[in-house]
């Protein structure tokens, strides 16, 4: 057994899920080779450094700390052992309204009581506790029945335990509807729905289940890793190397090679080199991979139509300031009064009069290594149309970049009282839809993968294994369970477990997560008594669910 040849897995792409899955597979005794097209690792979680300033390229809000802790535990280590120090951001976020009002969120209940009752009046704190209680249900049941379970087909929606909680997850309501159930003041509703922007979605469109984001933030807190978000994934690469994983930068993959029997053989690099593999995990942009890396296959023809479901993009500025700006917090959201008032698009359109909603992150407020002494590093993120939704398919012009910059600076000064903010900017770099597309192969420049509306979650979301090519798997923002760093970590775990199971290998951490059978599975296997016992308690839910899906499918046509 000791001389048995190791199974080989190739990972394409070094985003969150790719780096994580590579480390998990290597820890489980697999011969892993990861190939990244860029000369740096991390994907949109990479780092930007300019003259002593450091910026997180993409994600900057660390939620669900327990998922990160679990990951390192499964790898036989801990964040502390890997010299990763995480700092709690308090308050969580500063929210700046268009009329000059200001709200700060925190895990401190006394603080939240004062803030909420200042807007909603006496007694409103009980509504907040009710909102937290419902959101807790969304969070805990989603962790158990969604993040840790695969949904490979529609039959998997009929797992008895999942069905029992289906309506309690409020997937048929929007986040805005759930917040409106508890709060009457528009600004307070904005406070507890603005988190939908973390996934590039409108609170009027994203399922109510996603109030779990607010619960995670308001009870578990917002954290930041010293050295930046990339520090986490730099450490995971080190851990993976410790177990023998090999990481190759500046090594783009040209093609996944499939045999005549539809079995994966390996990959061909742009250099012409062929790399043999027993399995290939694709962490490249999903639609890009189907169009450019995989052979055409009739069974997955529908994937190409998912282009209409690509999320919005961003204009992201990275500003080096000449001095600190005390009035701004670590995390800041600038929200216009129109947010939540009927328009399902949350992105800024430079061709109309819509005032942008934007996010500002200042890592140097909590981590002094992010900027030179006495100065601040500032990240600004504005949601904008993806390239297909733009008025043209060309790059965002310098005029639009200039207008975005002008608008952000204007509203910073107007709402915070900071004067001459523009003069503080010593240096600027930025990402726009075309650069997201060029640098990361992000289809249409969409930065959140596919959208997270009802028909793009659970069994409706693209699968983590190819339907026809044996040995080809996927992980990342566009596959189940979806976008967001903790979610991609969970998805990487599920994909790694599927690969290990198919290769006949055991995971180094636990038994596979996806082990609950659906009612269809039970019936098909002849376990009729068990199935009928559960069927009696959930048949009404099943009927209602499919009636709803049928109606929604008809209306969507």
Coordinates of C-alpha atoms in Angstrom, one line a residue, residues 11-22 34-36 38 40-46 230 233 236-237 247 282-285 440 475-477 485 488-489 492:
X11 CA -6.6 22.5 -10.1
X12 CA -7.1 25.3 -12.6
X13 CA -7.1 28.7 -11.0
X14 CA -6.0 30.0 -7.6
X15 CA -9.1 31.8 -6.4
X16 CA -10.5 31.2 -2.9
X17 CA -11.9 27.8 -3.8
X18 CA -8.9 26.6 -5.8
X19 CA -6.4 27.3 -3.1
X20 CA -8.6 25.8 -0.4
X21 CA -9.4 22.6 -2.4
X22 CA -5.8 22.1 -3.3
X34 CA -2.4 24.0 -9.3
X35 CA -2.0 26.1 -12.4
X36 CA -2.6 29.9 -12.4
X38 CA -1.4 35.3 -13.6
X40 CA 0.3 36.1 -8.6
X41 CA -2.1 33.8 -6.7
X42 CA -5.4 34.5 -5.0
X43 CA -7.6 35.6 -7.8
X44 CA -9.9 38.5 -6.7
X45 CA -8.5 37.9 -3.2
X46 CA -5.1 39.0 -4.2
X230 CA -4.5 37.7 1.0
X233 CA -4.6 32.4 1.3
X236 CA -3.1 28.1 2.8
X237 CA -0.6 27.8 0.0
X247 CA 1.6 25.7 -7.2
X282 CA -11.9 24.0 -12.4
X283 CA -11.7 27.2 -10.3
X284 CA -11.6 29.4 -13.4
X285 CA -14.7 31.5 -14.2
X440 CA -9.4 37.1 -14.1
X475 CA -15.6 25.1 -7.5
X476 CA -16.1 28.9 -7.1
X477 CA -18.6 31.7 -7.1
X485 CA -15.4 34.0 0.7
X488 CA -16.5 29.5 -1.6
X489 CA -14.6 27.8 1.3
X492 CA -14.3 23.9 -2.0

